[in-house]
Amino acid sequence: MSLIDCDIHFAPAHKEEWLPYLDEPYRSEVNQFGPRVISSGVRWEDGGNRWDTVLEDGRNGALDVTAMRDQLLDVYGHRLGLLTGINTWHAGQPDGDYAAAICRAFNDYTLAHWTSADERLYTGIHVPNLDPELASREVERLAGHPKIKCVFLPATAGRTPLGNPAMAALFKACAKHGLPLHLHPSTTVMIANGSTIPTGMARNFLQIHVCIPQFYMSDLVSLVLEGTFEKYPGLKVMFIEGGICWLPHVLWRMDKEYKALRQQAPRLKRLPSEYVYDHVRFGTQPLEEPDKPEHLAQIFNMIQADRIVVYSSDYPHFDFDEPSFLPKTLGETTRRRILHDNAAELFGLPVPAVSEEKTMEPASR
Amino acid sequence: MSNTASPSATATPTPAAASAEAAAVEKNWTEVARLDSLQPGVPKIILVAGKSIGLIRDKNQVHALLNYCPHAGAPVCTKARVSGFVGTDSDGNLTYNEETKVLRCPWHHWEFYLATGLPVVKTRGRLKRFDVRVREGVVELVM
Ligand code: FES
């Protein structure tokens, strides 16, 4: 089965690879002083990478396209791998001009060195997340490039909830070019906003990692209830690396509370969950692992996973998921939609027609 | 079905109109309140044939609703709030439409259109409405 992977990390092997793409005065600055760093202060184990991805010479596989082929693309049958890169250099940078320059350099470097090296590799546009106006300019600059499939927004805990009208310029640019907004957690953007978990600064990465869905809930609720998808009917949003098991709760709760308090979301014309099904997609990884696998299959069923879930591996990080992590009892159609078709539709790729089949089967594996 | 009918105010009856009028006359209208005893937008609860009913005045019209919420069975008219409709225009600007009245249940605050009894947010059930007319300052309804 051909696979679309919505989250593959990679990085330049050394500074000389990407520095030529950085505009002045920042090239000179980084040359002399290195990139500006927002540090998490938490234990960070070898960049959070799988130890088995480290090559004989000590380099990580995610720094080298040949290694990435051997460790990932050729192993799982990728039709399309979305290179999400790194966002720690620009995410949360308070200086929007600097963040925008880093994004431009990183985007150009990715297109020149990576996506051109393998026909399966694609990427998106990194943008400075705290300056929607500069972000929209970078979208305008690169939209239409054949290797660009989305816009990356480091998430979350922005200075305002994601649906705030202050984000208008970015939403408009994404909708105009049909590029989904791809959210990926960023510890640095959380730190920059003074909150690595919703209640403040967590003492370690474990707590940060577990609480990512809490940020995603807030951003999803804000996006939907502000009427963002009424304002920008062409906008699609992807929530990556938050898992999926929090969705039944938030979808049901939004719909329930909306019935009582609709006057506070007057831009909506439909139930909140209906906007989610039409406009929002969720990455599988890190897929929750309950003791009873059938419970996970039930959640896939509750959220109509065949419509809204896309596969993401998170290679080469320690919480990587293989495609086989999906519940064994999913019907063939649902499996294919998650591993391929849902993302293909988002990225404007042809989806092969198939005969009708049952999409969900009783849970047990 | 009109909730504010004054059925006899017609000109020369056509055969169809005549039979409609005959049907209207056959309805069993019951006097339930004087119009001037109803404060606009403030439900008045009355008991008719063992049923609790909310009378809600909107200008010189009156709506009569079974005092029972299809959501979870609250006495939906008792201390309900009535207001205009909060929405948006075609440009997405917020609007307030005084003419389209909604009633909000006192328990969970769901909204229902006064004119139809339908819930504003689609869901199962609707408010049960009764035919009402106002004649010479007297509110009458058909059970
Ligand atoms: S009982 Fe009326 S809204 Fe719940």
Coordinates of C-alpha atoms and ligand atoms in Angstrom, one line a residue:
Chain A
M1 CA 0.0 0.0 0.0
S2 CA 1.5 3.4 -0.9
L3 CA 2.1 5.6 2.0
I4 CA 2.0 9.3 2.7
D5 CA 3.9 10.4 5.8
C6 CA 3.1 13.8 7.2
D7 CA 6.0 14.3 9.6
I8 CA 9.6 13.5 8.7
H9 CA 12.3 15.4 10.5
F10 CA 15.7 16.3 9.0
A11 CA 18.3 18.9 9.6
P12 CA 21.4 20.3 7.9
A13 CA 24.5 18.3 8.8
H14 CA 26.4 21.5 9.5
K15 CA 26.0 25.2 9.3
E16 CA 27.8 25.7 6.0
E17 CA 25.0 23.8 4.2
W18 CA 22.3 26.4 5.0
L19 CA 24.1 29.6 5.9
P20 CA 24.6 30.7 2.3
Y21 CA 20.8 31.0 2.1
L22 CA 20.5 33.4 5.0
D23 CA 20.2 37.1 4.3
E24 CA 22.3 39.7 5.8
P25 CA 22.7 41.0 8.5
Y26 CA 21.8 37.7 9.9
R27 CA 24.4 35.6 8.0
S28 CA 27.2 37.6 9.6
E29 CA 25.5 37.4 12.9
V30 CA 25.1 33.6 12.8
N31 CA 28.6 33.2 11.5
Q32 CA 30.0 35.0 14.5
F33 CA 27.7 34.1 17.3
G34 CA 25.6 31.1 16.1
P35 CA 21.8 30.9 15.8
R36 CA 19.8 32.5 18.6
V37 CA 18.7 29.8 21.0
I38 CA 15.6 29.5 23.1
S39 CA 16.4 26.7 25.5
S40 CA 13.9 24.4 27.2
G41 CA 16.0 23.7 30.3
V42 CA 14.7 20.2 30.2
R43 CA 16.6 16.9 29.7
W44 CA 16.9 16.3 26.0
E45 CA 18.2 12.9 25.0
D46 CA 20.4 13.1 21.9
G47 CA 17.9 15.4 20.2
G48 CA 15.1 13.0 21.0
N49 CA 16.2 10.7 18.2
R50 CA 16.1 6.9 17.9
W51 CA 19.5 5.6 18.8
D52 CA 19.4 3.1 16.0
T53 CA 19.2 5.9 13.4
V54 CA 22.8 7.0 14.2
L55 CA 25.2 5.9 11.5
E56 CA 28.6 4.3 11.7
D57 CA 30.3 7.6 11.5
G58 CA 28.2 9.0 14.4
R59 CA 25.9 11.2 12.2
N60 CA 22.2 10.9 12.5
G61 CA 20.3 9.4 9.6
A62 CA 18.1 12.5 9.5
L63 CA 21.1 14.5 8.3
D64 CA 21.6 12.5 5.2
V65 CA 19.1 11.7 2.4
T66 CA 20.8 8.3 1.6
A67 CA 20.4 7.2 5.2
M68 CA 16.8 8.5 5.2
R69 CA 16.1 6.3 2.2
D70 CA 17.6 3.2 3.9
Q71 CA 16.0 3.8 7.3
L72 CA 12.5 5.0 6.1
L73 CA 11.5 5.7 2.6
D74 CA 12.5 2.4 1.1
V75 CA 11.4 0.4 4.1
Y76 CA 7.7 1.5 4.3
G77 CA 6.9 2.3 0.7
H78 CA 6.5 6.0 0.9
R79 CA 4.8 7.6 -2.0
L80 CA 5.2 11.0 -0.4
G81 CA 7.3 12.0 2.6
L82 CA 6.7 15.5 4.1
L83 CA 9.9 17.0 5.4
T84 CA 9.0 19.0 8.4
G85 CA 12.6 19.8 9.3
I86 CA 13.3 21.6 12.5
N87 CA 11.4 24.5 14.0
T88 CA 13.6 25.2 17.1
W89 CA 15.6 27.9 15.3
H90 CA 12.8 30.2 14.5
A91 CA 9.8 29.1 16.6
G92 CA 9.0 31.6 19.3
Q93 CA 11.7 34.0 18.3
P94 CA 10.5 37.4 19.6
D95 CA 12.2 39.2 16.7
G96 CA 9.9 38.6 13.8
D97 CA 12.5 39.9 11.2
Y98 CA 15.1 37.4 12.4
A99 CA 12.6 34.6 12.5
A100 CA 11.4 35.4 9.0
A101 CA 15.0 35.4 7.7
I102 CA 15.7 32.1 9.3
C103 CA 12.6 30.6 7.8
R104 CA 13.4 31.9 4.3
A105 CA 16.9 30.4 4.5
F106 CA 15.7 27.1 5.8
N107 CA 12.9 26.9 3.2
D108 CA 15.4 27.6 0.3
Y109 CA 17.9 25.2 1.7
T110 CA 15.3 22.4 2.0
L111 CA 14.1 22.9 -1.6
A112 CA 17.7 23.0 -2.9
H113 CA 19.2 20.1 -1.0
W114 CA 16.5 17.8 0.1
T115 CA 13.3 17.7 -1.9
S116 CA 15.3 17.8 -5.1
A117 CA 17.3 14.7 -4.0
D118 CA 14.4 12.3 -4.0
E119 CA 11.2 12.5 -5.9
R120 CA 9.2 11.2 -2.9
L121 CA 10.3 14.1 -0.7
Y122 CA 8.2 17.2 -0.4
T123 CA 8.0 20.0 2.2
G124 CA 6.1 23.0 3.4
I125 CA 6.8 26.7 4.1
H126 CA 8.2 27.5 7.5
V127 CA 6.9 30.8 8.7
P128 CA 7.6 33.1 11.7
N129 CA 4.7 32.1 14.0
L130 CA 4.5 35.3 16.0
D131 CA 4.2 37.6 13.0
P132 CA 1.3 36.6 10.7
E133 CA 2.0 39.4 8.3
L134 CA 5.6 38.4 7.6
A135 CA 4.4 34.8 7.6
S136 CA 1.9 35.5 4.8
R137 CA 4.7 37.1 2.8
E138 CA 6.8 34.0 2.9
V139 CA 3.7 32.0 1.8
E140 CA 3.3 34.3 -1.1
R141 CA 7.0 33.9 -2.0
L142 CA 6.9 30.1 -2.2
A143 CA 3.3 29.0 -2.9
G144 CA 3.1 27.3 -6.3
H145 CA 6.5 25.6 -6.0
P146 CA 5.9 22.0 -7.0
K147 CA 7.6 20.6 -3.9
I148 CA 5.6 22.7 -1.5
K149 CA 2.5 21.0 0.0
C150 CA 1.6 23.0 3.2
V151 CA 2.6 25.8 5.5
F152 CA 4.3 24.9 8.8
L153 CA 3.3 26.7 11.9
P154 CA 5.2 25.8 15.1
A155 CA 2.6 25.1 17.8
T156 CA 1.4 26.0 20.1
A157 CA 0.6 28.4 23.0
G158 CA 0.8 31.3 20.6
R159 CA 0.4 34.8 22.2
T160 CA -3.2 34.5 21.2
P161 CA -5.3 31.4 20.7
L162 CA -5.0 30.2 17.1
G163 CA -8.4 31.3 15.9
N164 CA -7.8 34.9 16.9
P165 CA -8.5 37.3 14.1
A166 CA -4.9 38.6 14.5
M167 CA -4.0 35.5 12.4
A168 CA -6.0 36.7 9.5
A169 CA -3.2 37.4 7.1
L170 CA -1.8 33.9 7.4
F171 CA -5.1 32.2 7.1
K172 CA -6.0 34.2 4.1
A173 CA -2.7 33.3 2.4
C174 CA -3.1 29.6 3.1
A175 CA -6.7 29.5 1.9
K176 CA -5.8 31.5 -1.2
H177 CA -3.1 29.0 -2.3
G178 CA -4.9 25.8 -1.1
L179 CA -2.0 25.1 1.3
P180 CA -3.1 23.3 4.6
L181 CA -1.7 24.9 7.8
H182 CA 0.4 22.1 9.4
L183 CA 0.8 22.5 13.1
H184 CA 3.7 20.7 14.8
P185 CA 4.5 21.1 18.5
S186 CA 7.5 23.2 19.4
T187 CA 8.9 23.4 22.8
T188 CA 10.6 26.6 22.0
V189 CA 7.5 28.4 21.0
M190 CA 5.9 27.2 24.2
I191 CA 8.8 28.5 26.3
A192 CA 8.7 31.8 24.4
N193 CA 5.1 32.2 25.5
G194 CA 5.9 31.3 29.1
S195 CA 4.0 28.0 29.3
T196 CA 5.2 24.6 28.2
I197 CA 2.1 23.1 29.6
P198 CA -1.2 25.0 29.9
T199 CA -0.7 25.6 33.6
G200 CA 2.9 26.9 33.4
M201 CA 6.4 25.6 33.0
A202 CA 6.7 21.8 33.2
R203 CA 9.8 20.4 35.0
N204 CA 10.6 18.0 32.3
F205 CA 10.0 16.9 28.7
L206 CA 7.9 14.0 29.7
Q207 CA 5.2 16.3 31.1
I208 CA 5.4 18.6 28.1
H209 CA 5.1 15.7 25.7
V210 CA 2.0 14.2 27.4
C211 CA 0.2 17.6 27.6
I212 CA 0.5 18.5 23.9
P213 CA -3.2 17.6 23.2
Q214 CA -4.2 20.2 25.8
F215 CA -2.8 22.9 23.7
Y216 CA -4.3 21.4 20.6
M217 CA -7.7 21.3 22.2
S218 CA -7.5 25.0 23.0
D219 CA -6.4 25.8 19.5
L220 CA -9.0 23.6 17.8
V221 CA -11.8 25.1 19.9
S222 CA -10.6 28.6 19.2
L223 CA -10.3 28.0 15.4
V224 CA -13.7 26.4 15.1
L225 CA -15.7 28.6 17.5
E226 CA -14.3 31.8 16.1
G227 CA -15.9 30.9 12.8
T228 CA -12.5 30.6 11.1
F229 CA -13.8 28.1 8.6
E230 CA -16.8 30.3 7.7
K231 CA -14.4 33.2 7.1
Y232 CA -11.9 31.1 5.1
P233 CA -13.8 28.2 3.5
G234 CA -10.7 27.0 1.7
L235 CA -8.6 26.7 4.8
K236 CA -7.5 23.3 6.0
V237 CA -5.6 22.7 9.2
M238 CA -3.5 19.7 10.3
F239 CA -2.7 18.9 14.0
I240 CA 0.4 16.7 14.0
E241 CA 2.0 14.9 16.9
G242 CA -1.0 15.2 19.3
G243 CA -2.4 11.7 18.9
I244 CA -6.1 11.3 18.4
C245 CA -7.7 9.9 21.6
W246 CA -8.6 13.4 22.9
L247 CA -10.9 14.0 20.0
P248 CA -14.2 12.3 21.1
H249 CA -14.2 14.4 24.2
V250 CA -13.6 17.7 22.6
L251 CA -15.9 17.1 19.6
W252 CA -18.7 16.1 21.8
R253 CA -18.2 18.8 24.3
M254 CA -18.0 21.5 21.7
D255 CA -21.2 20.4 20.1
K256 CA -23.0 20.1 23.5
E257 CA -21.9 23.5 24.8
Y258 CA -22.6 25.2 21.5
K259 CA -26.3 24.2 21.8
A260 CA -26.4 26.3 25.0
L261 CA -24.1 29.2 24.2
R262 CA -24.4 29.6 20.4
Q263 CA -24.8 33.3 20.8
Q264 CA -21.1 33.4 21.7
A265 CA -20.2 31.8 18.4
P266 CA -22.6 33.5 16.1
R267 CA -20.5 33.1 13.0
L268 CA -21.1 29.3 12.9
K269 CA -23.8 28.0 10.6
R270 CA -23.3 24.3 11.6
L271 CA -22.3 22.1 14.5
P272 CA -18.7 22.7 15.5
S273 CA -17.8 19.1 14.8
E274 CA -19.0 19.4 11.2
Y275 CA -16.3 22.1 10.6
V276 CA -13.7 19.7 12.0
Y277 CA -14.7 16.9 9.7
D278 CA -14.6 19.2 6.7
H279 CA -11.5 21.2 7.5
V280 CA -9.2 19.6 10.1
R281 CA -7.0 16.5 9.9
F282 CA -5.0 14.8 12.7
G283 CA -1.7 12.9 12.6
T284 CA -1.7 9.5 14.1
Q285 CA 1.6 9.8 16.0
P286 CA 2.2 9.3 18.8
L287 CA -0.7 6.9 18.7
E288 CA -2.0 6.1 22.1
E289 CA -1.5 2.5 23.3
P290 CA -4.2 1.4 25.7
D291 CA -3.9 -2.0 27.4
K292 CA -6.9 -3.3 25.4
P293 CA -6.2 -2.6 21.7
E294 CA -10.0 -2.8 21.0
H295 CA -10.4 0.4 22.9
L296 CA -8.2 2.2 20.4
A297 CA -10.2 0.8 17.5
Q298 CA -13.4 2.0 19.1
I299 CA -12.0 5.6 19.3
F300 CA -11.1 5.4 15.6
N301 CA -14.7 4.5 15.0
M302 CA -16.0 7.3 17.2
I303 CA -14.1 10.0 15.4
Q304 CA -14.7 8.7 11.9
A305 CA -11.0 8.2 11.5
D306 CA -11.4 7.3 7.8
R307 CA -12.3 11.0 7.2
I308 CA -9.9 12.9 9.5
V309 CA -6.8 10.9 10.4
V310 CA -3.5 11.0 8.4
Y311 CA -0.4 9.0 9.0
S312 CA 2.7 10.5 10.4
S313 CA 5.9 8.7 11.5
D314 CA 7.9 11.4 13.3
Y315 CA 11.1 9.8 12.0
P316 CA 13.7 9.8 13.4
H317 CA 12.4 10.6 16.9
F318 CA 12.1 8.1 19.8
D319 CA 8.3 8.2 19.6
F320 CA 8.3 7.2 15.9
D321 CA 5.3 5.0 14.8
E322 CA 5.4 2.5 12.1
P323 CA 2.3 2.3 9.8
S324 CA 1.6 -1.1 11.4
F325 CA 0.7 0.6 14.6
L326 CA -2.8 1.2 13.4
P327 CA -5.3 -1.2 15.0
K328 CA -5.3 -4.5 13.2
T329 CA -9.1 -4.6 13.0
L330 CA -9.5 -1.5 10.8
G331 CA -11.2 -2.2 7.5
E332 CA -9.1 -2.0 4.4
T333 CA -10.7 1.3 3.3
T334 CA -10.1 3.0 6.6
R335 CA -6.5 1.8 6.6
R336 CA -5.9 3.1 3.1
R337 CA -7.6 6.4 3.8
I338 CA -5.4 7.0 6.9
L339 CA -2.2 5.8 5.3
H340 CA -2.7 7.5 2.0
D341 CA -6.0 9.0 0.7
N342 CA -6.8 11.6 3.4
A343 CA -3.4 13.2 3.0
A344 CA -3.5 12.8 -0.8
E345 CA -6.7 14.8 -0.8
L346 CA -5.1 17.5 1.4
F347 CA -2.1 17.8 -0.8
G348 CA -3.9 17.7 -4.1
L349 CA -2.7 14.3 -5.3
P350 CA -4.8 11.9 -7.3
V351 CA -6.6 9.3 -5.2
P352 CA -7.1 6.0 -7.0
A353 CA -10.7 5.0 -7.2
V354 CA -11.5 1.8 -5.4
S355 CA -14.6 -0.3 -5.0
E356 CA -16.9 0.3 -2.1
E357 CA -16.1 -1.7 1.0
K358 CA -17.0 -1.7 4.6
T359 CA -15.0 1.0 6.3
M360 CA -15.1 -0.1 9.9
E361 CA -15.3 -3.5 11.4
P362 CA -16.0 -4.7 14.9
A363 CA -13.1 -4.0 17.2
S364 CA -10.8 -6.8 18.4
R365 CA -7.4 -7.8 17.5
Chain B
M1 CA -50.0 27.7 11.1
S2 CA -50.5 31.3 12.3
N3 CA -50.2 31.9 16.0
T4 CA -51.9 35.3 15.9
A5 CA -54.9 34.6 13.7
S6 CA -57.9 36.8 13.5
P7 CA -59.7 34.4 11.2
S8 CA -63.0 36.3 10.7
A9 CA -61.5 39.4 9.3
T10 CA -62.0 38.4 5.6
A11 CA -64.1 39.8 2.7
T12 CA -66.6 37.8 0.7
P13 CA -65.9 34.2 1.3
T14 CA -64.9 31.9 -1.6
P15 CA -66.0 28.3 -1.2
A16 CA -62.5 27.4 0.0
A17 CA -62.3 30.3 2.4
A18 CA -65.7 29.4 3.6
S19 CA -64.7 25.9 4.5
A20 CA -61.5 27.1 6.1
E21 CA -63.6 29.5 8.2
A22 CA -66.0 26.7 9.1
A23 CA -63.0 24.6 10.3
A24 CA -61.7 27.5 12.3
V25 CA -65.1 28.0 13.9
E26 CA -65.2 24.4 14.9
K27 CA -62.0 24.8 16.8
N28 CA -62.5 24.9 20.5
W29 CA -61.1 28.2 21.6
T30 CA -60.5 28.7 25.2
E31 CA -60.0 32.1 26.9
V32 CA -56.8 32.0 28.9
A33 CA -55.6 35.5 29.6
R34 CA -56.0 39.2 28.8
L35 CA -53.4 40.6 26.5
D36 CA -52.6 43.5 28.8
S37 CA -51.8 41.0 31.6
L38 CA -48.8 39.7 29.5
Q39 CA -45.5 41.6 29.6
P40 CA -43.6 41.4 26.3
G41 CA -40.9 38.8 26.4
V42 CA -41.8 37.6 29.9
P43 CA -43.4 34.1 29.8
K44 CA -46.6 33.7 31.8
I45 CA -47.4 30.1 32.9
I46 CA -51.0 28.9 32.9
L47 CA -52.6 25.6 33.5
V48 CA -55.1 24.5 30.8
A49 CA -56.8 21.1 30.8
G50 CA -54.1 19.8 33.1
K51 CA -51.2 21.1 30.8
S52 CA -48.7 23.7 31.8
I53 CA -48.4 26.2 29.0
G54 CA -46.2 29.3 28.6
L55 CA -47.8 32.4 27.0
I56 CA -45.2 34.7 25.5
R57 CA -46.2 38.1 24.1
D58 CA -44.2 39.6 21.3
K59 CA -45.7 43.0 20.5
N60 CA -49.4 42.3 20.0
Q61 CA -48.9 38.7 19.1
V62 CA -48.9 35.8 21.6
H63 CA -47.2 32.5 21.4
A64 CA -48.4 29.5 23.4
L65 CA -45.9 26.7 24.1
L66 CA -46.2 23.5 26.1
N67 CA -44.0 24.1 29.1
Y68 CA -41.8 21.1 28.4
C69 CA -38.3 21.1 26.9
P70 CA -37.5 18.4 24.4
H71 CA -33.9 18.2 25.6
A72 CA -34.3 17.0 29.2
G73 CA -37.8 17.8 30.2
A74 CA -37.4 21.2 31.9
P75 CA -40.4 23.5 32.3
V76 CA -39.0 25.3 29.3
C77 CA -41.0 28.5 29.7
T78 CA -40.7 29.1 33.4
K79 CA -38.2 31.9 33.7
A80 CA -37.1 31.4 30.1
R81 CA -35.2 34.3 28.5
V82 CA -36.6 35.7 25.2
S83 CA -34.5 37.8 22.9
G84 CA -33.8 38.7 19.3
F85 CA -31.5 36.6 17.1
V86 CA -27.7 37.0 17.3
G87 CA -26.2 36.1 14.0
T88 CA -24.1 37.5 11.1
D89 CA -24.7 39.2 7.8
S90 CA -23.3 37.9 4.5
D91 CA -20.0 39.7 5.2
G92 CA -19.6 38.0 8.6
N93 CA -20.4 41.1 10.6
L94 CA -22.4 40.4 13.8
T95 CA -26.1 41.3 13.7
Y96 CA -29.0 41.4 16.1
N97 CA -32.4 40.7 14.6
E98 CA -35.1 42.0 16.9
E99 CA -37.9 40.4 14.7
T100 CA -36.6 36.8 14.9
K101 CA -37.4 35.9 18.5
V102 CA -35.7 33.1 20.3
L103 CA -36.6 31.5 23.7
R104 CA -33.8 30.0 25.8
C105 CA -34.6 27.2 28.2
P106 CA -33.9 28.1 31.8
W107 CA -32.0 24.8 32.5
H108 CA -29.3 24.4 29.8
H109 CA -30.0 27.5 27.8
W110 CA -30.7 25.9 24.5
E111 CA -32.3 28.3 22.0
F112 CA -35.6 27.7 20.2
Y113 CA -37.3 29.9 17.6
L114 CA -40.4 31.3 19.1
A115 CA -42.2 31.3 15.7
T116 CA -41.7 27.6 15.0
G117 CA -40.6 25.9 18.2
L118 CA -37.6 24.5 16.3
P119 CA -34.2 24.4 18.0
V120 CA -31.7 27.0 16.6
V121 CA -28.9 24.4 16.7
K122 CA -30.2 21.3 14.9
T123 CA -31.0 18.5 17.3
R124 CA -33.9 16.1 18.0
G125 CA -37.2 17.5 19.1
R126 CA -38.9 20.9 19.1
L127 CA -41.2 22.9 21.4
K128 CA -44.9 22.0 21.1
R129 CA -46.9 25.0 20.1
F130 CA -50.7 25.7 20.3
D131 CA -52.9 27.8 18.1
V132 CA -53.5 31.2 19.6
R133 CA -55.6 34.2 18.7
V134 CA -56.2 37.6 20.3
R135 CA -59.7 38.9 20.1
E136 CA -60.7 42.2 21.6
G137 CA -57.8 42.1 24.0
V138 CA -58.5 38.5 25.1
V139 CA -56.0 35.7 24.4
E140 CA -57.6 32.4 23.3
L141 CA -56.0 29.1 22.4
V142 CA -57.0 25.7 21.1
M143 CA -55.8 22.7 23.0
Ligands
FES1 S1 -33.9 20.9 29.5 FE1 -34.1 22.6 28.2 S2 -32.2 22.9 27.5 FE2 -32.0 21.2 28.7

